Short mmCIF file of C-alpha atoms in Angstrom, two decimals:
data_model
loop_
_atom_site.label_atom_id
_atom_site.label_comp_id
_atom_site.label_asym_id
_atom_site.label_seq_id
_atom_site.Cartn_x
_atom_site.Cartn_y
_atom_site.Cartn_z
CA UNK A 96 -2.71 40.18 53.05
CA UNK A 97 -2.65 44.48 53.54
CA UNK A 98 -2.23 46.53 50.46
CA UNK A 99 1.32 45.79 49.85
CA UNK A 100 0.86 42.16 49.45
CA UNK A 101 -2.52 42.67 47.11
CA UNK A 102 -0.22 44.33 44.62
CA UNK A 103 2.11 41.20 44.69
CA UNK A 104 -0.48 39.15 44.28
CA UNK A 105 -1.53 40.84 41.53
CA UNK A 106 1.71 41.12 40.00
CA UNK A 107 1.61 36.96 40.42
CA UNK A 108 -0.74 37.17 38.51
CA UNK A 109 0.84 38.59 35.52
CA UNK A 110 3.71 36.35 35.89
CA UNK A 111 2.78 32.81 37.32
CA UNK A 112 6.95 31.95 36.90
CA UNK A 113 8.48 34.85 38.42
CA UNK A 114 10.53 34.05 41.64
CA UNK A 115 9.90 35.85 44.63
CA UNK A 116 12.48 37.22 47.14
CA UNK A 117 11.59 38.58 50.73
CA UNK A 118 13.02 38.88 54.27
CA UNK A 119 10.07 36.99 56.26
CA UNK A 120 7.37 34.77 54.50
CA UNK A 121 4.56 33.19 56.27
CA UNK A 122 2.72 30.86 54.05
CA UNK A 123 -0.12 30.46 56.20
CA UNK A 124 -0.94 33.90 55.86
CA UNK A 125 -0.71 34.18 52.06
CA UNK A 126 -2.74 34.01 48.94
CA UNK A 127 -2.72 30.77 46.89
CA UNK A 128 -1.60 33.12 44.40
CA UNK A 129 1.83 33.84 46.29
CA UNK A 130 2.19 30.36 47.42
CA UNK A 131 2.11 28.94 44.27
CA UNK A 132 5.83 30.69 43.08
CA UNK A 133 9.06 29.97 44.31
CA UNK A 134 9.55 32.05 47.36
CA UNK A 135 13.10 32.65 48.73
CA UNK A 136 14.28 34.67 52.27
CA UNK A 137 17.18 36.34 53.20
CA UNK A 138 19.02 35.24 56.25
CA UNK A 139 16.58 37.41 58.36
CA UNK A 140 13.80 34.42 58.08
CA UNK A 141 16.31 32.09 60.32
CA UNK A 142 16.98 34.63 62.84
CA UNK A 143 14.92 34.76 66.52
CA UNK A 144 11.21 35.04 66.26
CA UNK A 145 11.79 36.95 62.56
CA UNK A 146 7.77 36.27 61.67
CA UNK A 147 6.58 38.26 64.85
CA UNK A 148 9.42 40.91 65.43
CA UNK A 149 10.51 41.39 62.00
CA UNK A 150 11.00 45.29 62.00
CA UNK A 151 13.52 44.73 64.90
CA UNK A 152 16.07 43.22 62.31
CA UNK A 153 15.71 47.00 60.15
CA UNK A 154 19.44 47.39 60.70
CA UNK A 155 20.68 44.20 58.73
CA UNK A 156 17.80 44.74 55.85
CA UNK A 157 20.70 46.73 53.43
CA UNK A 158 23.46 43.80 53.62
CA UNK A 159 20.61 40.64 53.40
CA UNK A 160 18.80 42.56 50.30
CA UNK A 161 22.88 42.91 49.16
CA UNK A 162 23.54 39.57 49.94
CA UNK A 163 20.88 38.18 47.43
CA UNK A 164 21.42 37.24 44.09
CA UNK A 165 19.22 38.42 41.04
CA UNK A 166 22.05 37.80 38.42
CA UNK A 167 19.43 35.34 36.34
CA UNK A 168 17.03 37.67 35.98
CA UNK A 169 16.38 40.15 33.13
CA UNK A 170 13.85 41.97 35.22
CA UNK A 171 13.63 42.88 38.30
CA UNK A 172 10.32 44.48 40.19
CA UNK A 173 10.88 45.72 43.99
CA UNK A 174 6.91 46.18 45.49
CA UNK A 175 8.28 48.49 48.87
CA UNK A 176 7.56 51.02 51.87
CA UNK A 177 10.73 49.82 53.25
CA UNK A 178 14.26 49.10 51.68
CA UNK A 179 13.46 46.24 48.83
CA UNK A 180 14.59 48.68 46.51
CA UNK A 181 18.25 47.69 47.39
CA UNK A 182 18.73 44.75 45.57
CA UNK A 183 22.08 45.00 43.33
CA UNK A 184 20.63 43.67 39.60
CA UNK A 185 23.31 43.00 36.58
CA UNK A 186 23.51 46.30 34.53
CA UNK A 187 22.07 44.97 32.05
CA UNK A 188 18.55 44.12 33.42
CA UNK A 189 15.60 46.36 34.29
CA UNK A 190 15.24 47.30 38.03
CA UNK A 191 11.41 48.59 38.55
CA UNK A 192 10.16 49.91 41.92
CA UNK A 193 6.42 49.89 42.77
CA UNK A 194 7.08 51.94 45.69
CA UNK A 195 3.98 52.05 48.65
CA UNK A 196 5.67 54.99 50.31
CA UNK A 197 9.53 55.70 51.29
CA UNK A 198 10.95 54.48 54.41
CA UNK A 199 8.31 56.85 56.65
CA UNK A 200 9.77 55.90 59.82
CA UNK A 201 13.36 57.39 58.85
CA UNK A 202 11.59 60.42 57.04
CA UNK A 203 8.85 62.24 57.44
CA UNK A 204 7.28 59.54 60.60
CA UNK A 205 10.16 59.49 61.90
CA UNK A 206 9.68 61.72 64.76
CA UNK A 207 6.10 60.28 65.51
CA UNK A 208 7.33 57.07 65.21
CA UNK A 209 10.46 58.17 67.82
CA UNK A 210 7.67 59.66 70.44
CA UNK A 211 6.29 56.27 70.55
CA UNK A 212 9.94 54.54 71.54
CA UNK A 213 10.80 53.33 74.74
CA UNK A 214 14.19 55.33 75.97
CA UNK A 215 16.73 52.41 74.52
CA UNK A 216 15.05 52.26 71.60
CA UNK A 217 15.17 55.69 71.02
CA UNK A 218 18.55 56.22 71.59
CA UNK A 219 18.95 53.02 69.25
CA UNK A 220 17.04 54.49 66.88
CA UNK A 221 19.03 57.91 66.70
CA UNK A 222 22.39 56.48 66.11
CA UNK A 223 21.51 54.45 62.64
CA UNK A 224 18.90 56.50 61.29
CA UNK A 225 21.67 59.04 59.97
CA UNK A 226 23.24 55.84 58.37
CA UNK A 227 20.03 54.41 57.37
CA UNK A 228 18.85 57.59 55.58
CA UNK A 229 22.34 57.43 53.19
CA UNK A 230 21.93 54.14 52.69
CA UNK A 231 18.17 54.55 51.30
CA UNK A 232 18.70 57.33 48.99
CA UNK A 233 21.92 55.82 47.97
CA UNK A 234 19.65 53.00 47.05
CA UNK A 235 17.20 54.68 45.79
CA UNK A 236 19.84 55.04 41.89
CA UNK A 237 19.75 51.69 41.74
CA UNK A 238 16.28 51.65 40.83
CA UNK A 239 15.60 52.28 36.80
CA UNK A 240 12.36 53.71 37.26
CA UNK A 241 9.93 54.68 40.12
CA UNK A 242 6.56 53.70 40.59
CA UNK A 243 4.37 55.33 43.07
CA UNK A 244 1.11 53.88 44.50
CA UNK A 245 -0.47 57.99 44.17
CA UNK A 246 0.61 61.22 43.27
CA UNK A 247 1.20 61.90 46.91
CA UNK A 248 3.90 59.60 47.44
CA UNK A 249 5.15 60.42 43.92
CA UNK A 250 5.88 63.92 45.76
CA UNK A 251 7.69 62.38 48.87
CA UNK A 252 10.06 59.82 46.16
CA UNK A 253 10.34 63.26 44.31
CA UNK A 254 11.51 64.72 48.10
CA UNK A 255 13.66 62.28 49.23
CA UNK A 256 15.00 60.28 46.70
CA UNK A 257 15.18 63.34 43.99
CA UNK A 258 13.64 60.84 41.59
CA UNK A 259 10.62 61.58 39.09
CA UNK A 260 7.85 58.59 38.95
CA UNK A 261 4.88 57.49 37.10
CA UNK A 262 1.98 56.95 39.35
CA UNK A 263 -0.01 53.50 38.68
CA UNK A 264 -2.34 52.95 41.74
CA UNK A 265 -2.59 49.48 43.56
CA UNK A 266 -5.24 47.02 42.11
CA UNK A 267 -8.54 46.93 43.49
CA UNK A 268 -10.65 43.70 43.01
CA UNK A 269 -13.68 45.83 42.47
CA UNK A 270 -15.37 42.66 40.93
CA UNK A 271 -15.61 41.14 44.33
CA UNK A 272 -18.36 44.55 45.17
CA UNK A 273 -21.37 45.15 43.70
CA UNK A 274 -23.81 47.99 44.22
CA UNK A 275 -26.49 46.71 46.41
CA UNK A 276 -29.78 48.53 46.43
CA UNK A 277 -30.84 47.73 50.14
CA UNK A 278 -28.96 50.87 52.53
CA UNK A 279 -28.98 50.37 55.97
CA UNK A 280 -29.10 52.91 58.52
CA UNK A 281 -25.64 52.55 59.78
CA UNK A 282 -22.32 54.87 58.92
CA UNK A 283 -18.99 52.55 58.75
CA UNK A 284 -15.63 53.25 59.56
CA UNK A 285 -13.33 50.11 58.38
CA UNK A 286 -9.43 49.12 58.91
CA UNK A 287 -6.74 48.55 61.11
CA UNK A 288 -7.20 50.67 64.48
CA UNK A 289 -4.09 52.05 64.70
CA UNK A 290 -3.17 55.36 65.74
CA UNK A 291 -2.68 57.33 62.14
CA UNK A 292 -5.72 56.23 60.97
CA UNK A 293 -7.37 58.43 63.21
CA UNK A 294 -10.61 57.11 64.27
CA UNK A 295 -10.76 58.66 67.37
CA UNK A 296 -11.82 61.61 65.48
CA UNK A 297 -14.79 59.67 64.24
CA UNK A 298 -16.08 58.13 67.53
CA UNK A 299 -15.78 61.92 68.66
CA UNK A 300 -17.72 63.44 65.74
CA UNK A 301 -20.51 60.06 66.20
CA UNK A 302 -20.76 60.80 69.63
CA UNK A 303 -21.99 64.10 69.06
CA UNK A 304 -24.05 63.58 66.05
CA UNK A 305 -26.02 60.15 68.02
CA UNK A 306 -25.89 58.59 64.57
CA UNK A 307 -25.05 54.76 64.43
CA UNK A 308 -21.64 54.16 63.54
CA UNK A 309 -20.43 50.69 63.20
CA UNK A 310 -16.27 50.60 64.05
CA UNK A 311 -14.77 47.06 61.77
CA UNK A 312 -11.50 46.20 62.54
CA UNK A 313 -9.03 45.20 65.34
CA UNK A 314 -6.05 46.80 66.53
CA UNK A 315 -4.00 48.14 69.34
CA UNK A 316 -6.42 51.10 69.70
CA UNK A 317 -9.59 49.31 70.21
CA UNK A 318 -9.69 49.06 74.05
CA UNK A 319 -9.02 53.46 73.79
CA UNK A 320 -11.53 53.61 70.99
CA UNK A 321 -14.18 51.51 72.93
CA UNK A 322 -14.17 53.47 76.10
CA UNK A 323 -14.41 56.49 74.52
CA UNK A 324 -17.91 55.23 72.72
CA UNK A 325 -21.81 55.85 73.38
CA UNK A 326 -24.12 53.40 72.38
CA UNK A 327 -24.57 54.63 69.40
CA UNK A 328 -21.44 53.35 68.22
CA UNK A 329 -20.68 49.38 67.69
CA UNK A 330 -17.34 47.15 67.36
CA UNK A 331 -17.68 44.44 64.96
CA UNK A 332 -13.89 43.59 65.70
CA UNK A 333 -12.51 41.36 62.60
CA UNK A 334 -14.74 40.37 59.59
CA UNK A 335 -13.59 37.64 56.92
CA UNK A 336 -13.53 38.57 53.32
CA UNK A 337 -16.54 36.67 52.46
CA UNK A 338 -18.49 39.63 54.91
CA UNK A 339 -17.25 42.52 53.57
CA UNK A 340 -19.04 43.43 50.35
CA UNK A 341 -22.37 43.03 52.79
CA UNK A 342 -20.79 45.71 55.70
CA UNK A 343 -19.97 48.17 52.96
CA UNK A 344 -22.40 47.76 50.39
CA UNK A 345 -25.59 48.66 53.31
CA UNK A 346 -23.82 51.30 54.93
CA UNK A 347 -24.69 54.72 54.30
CA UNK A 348 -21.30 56.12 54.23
CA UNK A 349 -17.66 55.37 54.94
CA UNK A 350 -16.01 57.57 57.28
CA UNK A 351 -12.60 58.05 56.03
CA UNK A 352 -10.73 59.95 58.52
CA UNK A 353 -7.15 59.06 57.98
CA UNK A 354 -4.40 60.30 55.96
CA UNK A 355 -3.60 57.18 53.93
CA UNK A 356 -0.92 57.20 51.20
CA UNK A 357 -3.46 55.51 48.75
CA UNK A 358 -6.29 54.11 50.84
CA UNK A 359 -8.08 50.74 49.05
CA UNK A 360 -11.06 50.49 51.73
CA UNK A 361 -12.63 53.88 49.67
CA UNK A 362 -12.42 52.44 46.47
CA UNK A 363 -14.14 48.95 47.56
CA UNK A 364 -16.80 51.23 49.15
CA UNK A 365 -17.53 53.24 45.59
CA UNK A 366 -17.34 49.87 43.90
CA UNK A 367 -20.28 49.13 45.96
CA UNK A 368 -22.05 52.33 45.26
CA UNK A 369 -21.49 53.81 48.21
CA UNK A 370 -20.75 57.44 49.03
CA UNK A 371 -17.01 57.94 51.58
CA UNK A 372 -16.83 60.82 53.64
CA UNK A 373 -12.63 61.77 53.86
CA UNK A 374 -10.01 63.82 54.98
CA UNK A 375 -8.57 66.05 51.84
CA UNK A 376 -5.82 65.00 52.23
CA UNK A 377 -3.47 61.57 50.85
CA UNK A 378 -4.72 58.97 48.57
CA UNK A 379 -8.61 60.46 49.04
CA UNK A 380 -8.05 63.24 46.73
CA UNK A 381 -7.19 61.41 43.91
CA UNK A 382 -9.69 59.02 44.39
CA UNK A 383 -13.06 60.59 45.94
CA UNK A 384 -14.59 63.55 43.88
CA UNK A 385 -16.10 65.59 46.33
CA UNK A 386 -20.06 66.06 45.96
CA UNK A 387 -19.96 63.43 43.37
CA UNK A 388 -18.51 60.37 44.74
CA UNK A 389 -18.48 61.52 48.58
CA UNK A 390 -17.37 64.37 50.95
CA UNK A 391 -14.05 65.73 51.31
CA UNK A 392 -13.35 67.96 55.07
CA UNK A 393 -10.33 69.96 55.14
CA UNK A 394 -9.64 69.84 59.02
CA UNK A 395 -8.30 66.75 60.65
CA UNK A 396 -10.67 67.48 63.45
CA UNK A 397 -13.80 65.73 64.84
CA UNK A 398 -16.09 69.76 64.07
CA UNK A 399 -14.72 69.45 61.03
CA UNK A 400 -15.96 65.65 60.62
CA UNK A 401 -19.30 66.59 62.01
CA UNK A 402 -20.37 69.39 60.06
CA UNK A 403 -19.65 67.15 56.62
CA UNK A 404 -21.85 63.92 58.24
CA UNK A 405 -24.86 66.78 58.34
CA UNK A 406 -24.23 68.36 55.09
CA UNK A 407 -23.82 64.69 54.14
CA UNK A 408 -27.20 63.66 55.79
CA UNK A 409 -29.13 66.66 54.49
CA UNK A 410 -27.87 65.95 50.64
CA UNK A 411 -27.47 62.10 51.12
CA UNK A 412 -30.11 61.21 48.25
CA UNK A 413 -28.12 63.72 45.36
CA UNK A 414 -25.56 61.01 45.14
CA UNK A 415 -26.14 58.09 42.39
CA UNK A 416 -24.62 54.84 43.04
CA UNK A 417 -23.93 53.93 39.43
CA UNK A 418 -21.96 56.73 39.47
CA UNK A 419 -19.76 56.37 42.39
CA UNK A 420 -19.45 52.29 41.09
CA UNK A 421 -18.11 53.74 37.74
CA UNK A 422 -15.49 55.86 39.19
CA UNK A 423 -14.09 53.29 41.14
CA UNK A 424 -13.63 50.98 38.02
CA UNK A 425 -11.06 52.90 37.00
CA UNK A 426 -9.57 51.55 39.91
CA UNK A 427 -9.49 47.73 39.18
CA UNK A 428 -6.97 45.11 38.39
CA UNK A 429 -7.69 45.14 34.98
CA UNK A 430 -5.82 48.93 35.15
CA UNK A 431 -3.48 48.19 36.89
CA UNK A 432 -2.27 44.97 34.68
CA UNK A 433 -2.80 47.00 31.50
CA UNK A 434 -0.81 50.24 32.89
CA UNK A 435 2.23 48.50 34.32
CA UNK A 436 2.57 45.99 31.49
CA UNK A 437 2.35 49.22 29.27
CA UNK A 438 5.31 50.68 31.31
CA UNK A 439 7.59 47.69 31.47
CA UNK A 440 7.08 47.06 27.43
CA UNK A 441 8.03 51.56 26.83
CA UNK A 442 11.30 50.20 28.99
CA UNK A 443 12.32 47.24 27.57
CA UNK A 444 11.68 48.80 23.73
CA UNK A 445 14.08 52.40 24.95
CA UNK A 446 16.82 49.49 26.19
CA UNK A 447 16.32 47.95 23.06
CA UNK A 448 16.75 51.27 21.33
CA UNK A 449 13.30 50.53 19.35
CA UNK A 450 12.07 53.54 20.91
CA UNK A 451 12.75 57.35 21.65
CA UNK A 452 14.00 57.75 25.60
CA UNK A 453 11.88 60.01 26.74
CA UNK A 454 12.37 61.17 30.71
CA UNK A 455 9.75 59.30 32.92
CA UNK A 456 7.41 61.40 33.99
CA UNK A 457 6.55 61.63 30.27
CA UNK A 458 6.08 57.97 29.57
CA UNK A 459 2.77 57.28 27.84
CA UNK A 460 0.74 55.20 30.53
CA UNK A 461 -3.10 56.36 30.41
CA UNK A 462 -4.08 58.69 33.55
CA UNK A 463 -5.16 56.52 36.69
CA UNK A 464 -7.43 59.28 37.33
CA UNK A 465 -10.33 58.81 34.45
CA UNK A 466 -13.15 56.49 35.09
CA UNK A 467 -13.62 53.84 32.85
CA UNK A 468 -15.48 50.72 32.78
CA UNK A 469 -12.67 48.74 30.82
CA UNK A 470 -8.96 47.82 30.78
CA UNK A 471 -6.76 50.27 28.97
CA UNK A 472 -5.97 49.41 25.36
CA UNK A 473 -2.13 48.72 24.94
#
């Protein structure tokens, strides 16, 4: 239950009958909310060990999303960062893609992601990613409009798929956070530990700075992470939902050092009044406002990340937590719902001719970017 499958949720929410279609499913690890809809797989489910080493069956993805058939349905919704968008729908019904990010590992990851390969898999990898990469912006017309999770994807879709979007961003449940009044003396750093995310830069900059830092997550980079810590700096490994809002809402800041194509953990932190310290770059700068809501540092470095902790530290009591809570309700599920229902009802009224066409990126869905502290009025 990661970002991706929050916005399904979500979008289960808005339509307790709609089927859902998907390569793998795992019931045990979703929502009640997903479980309680008709879920059909492709062939991939039935194939060796699909639920653990999913990603090795890429290659057959185009024909089984092909394969499937979406001929009773006047709508169609595709949530992605892979190749859902490929469905074939009749021409007569409405194809919309909430797209996460395109394929990064066959665009612009792909060469990261290649330096990471083994030498078969590498060589694998080189001859279909040619074949892969036509398929996906072949693809990529299918879809009848574009959704992007943040204005920075909206600029890669725009790159590789020459397609204009409207940028909705993924729910938050900022109702589950709550500004809480009691800090403690802790900084928090919070998510998978995986190489992009780059925390490596903050056990560096904590190191240095002999501030406490707690490190919540798991990950293949913990046992790096770990030996590269002081004392100062403590693991809390997993923590269930039900422990979150307490970790976030006490700390004194997130640290946020990651390019992320949206980023959720920074908007839960606002919602609980809390200040997040980030990389300027990604989903952060459309969602932290620097010197109001947090910190922005240009550098992807750990001097970079130091210097903005101190400045941080020595203007720490300027920043209101009412504030920072109201920004991130702008944020919430209640946005979301309003903003994509708003799109899908401007579509349905143009292919109904009820309406003026108007290109895309000039549909009238309010800005994601404005605070408020209600839904959007459609």
């Amino acid at each position: 239950m990661r970002g991706g499958e929050k916005v399904l949720q979500e979008l289960c929410r808005m339509w307790p009958e709609a089927d859902i279609y998907t390569h793998v499913y795992d019931p045990a690890s979703a929502s009640a909310e997903i479980r309680a809809h008709k879920v059909t797989c492709t062939f991939i489910h039935r194939l060796p060990n699909a639920k653990r080493f999913y990603k090795t069956y890429l290659p057959l993805m185009p024909m089984a999303l092909e394969n499937l058939d979406l001929s009773d349905y006047d709508v169609v919704i595709s949530s992605e960062s892979g190749p859902a968008k490929g469905v074939v729908v009749r021409p007569d019904a409405i194809h919309i893609c909430y797209c996460h990010s395109p394929m990064r590992y066959i665009w612009d990851q792909y060469f990261k992601y290649r330096r990471g390969f083994g030498p078969v898999k590498r060589l694998l990898m080189s001859g279909m990613v040619t074949w892969l990469r036509q398929w996906d912006y072949t693809s990529a017309s299918r879809v009848d409009q574009f959704v992007a999770n943040s204005k920075f994807v909206a600029k890669r879709i725009k790159k590789y798929y020459r397609r204009d979007s409207v940028v909705i961003h993924p729910p938050v449940a900022v109702e589950d956070f709550e500004v809480q009044r009691e800090r403690g003396e802790y900084f928090l750093c919070f998510g998978q530990l995986v190489a992009y995310k780059r925390v490596d830069l903050a056990i560096e900059a904590f190191n240095r700075l002999g501030l406490p830092l707690v490190v919540a997550g798991g990950g293949e980079e913990l046992k790096v992470l770990k030996a590269k810590a002081l004392p100062n700096i403590t693991f809390r490994g997993w923590v269930n939902d039900d422990e979150v809002p307490a970790l976030i809402g006490k700390c004194r800041a997130l640290i946020f050092p990651g390019e992320e194509d949206f980023g959720i953990v920074p908007i839960e932190t606002m919602a609980s009044g809390r200040p997040v310290i980030a990389y300027a770059s990604g989903g952060a700068v459309e969602t932290v406002l620097d010197g109001i809501t947090g910190m922005l540092f240009e550098d992807q470095t750990a001097d970079a990340l130091t210097a903005t902790v101190k400045r941080f530290v020595e203007h720490e009591e300027s920043f209101n937590a009412d504030i920072i809570r109201q920004r991130a309700e702008g944020f919430s599920c209640t946005v979301f719902r309003d903003r994509m229902t708003a799109l899908l009802e401007q579509l349905i009224a143009e292919q109904k001719g009820t309406t003026t066409a108007r290109p895309p990126v000039e549909r009238k869905v309010p800005d994601p970017a404005i605070p408020v502290r209600a839904g959007v009025a459609r």
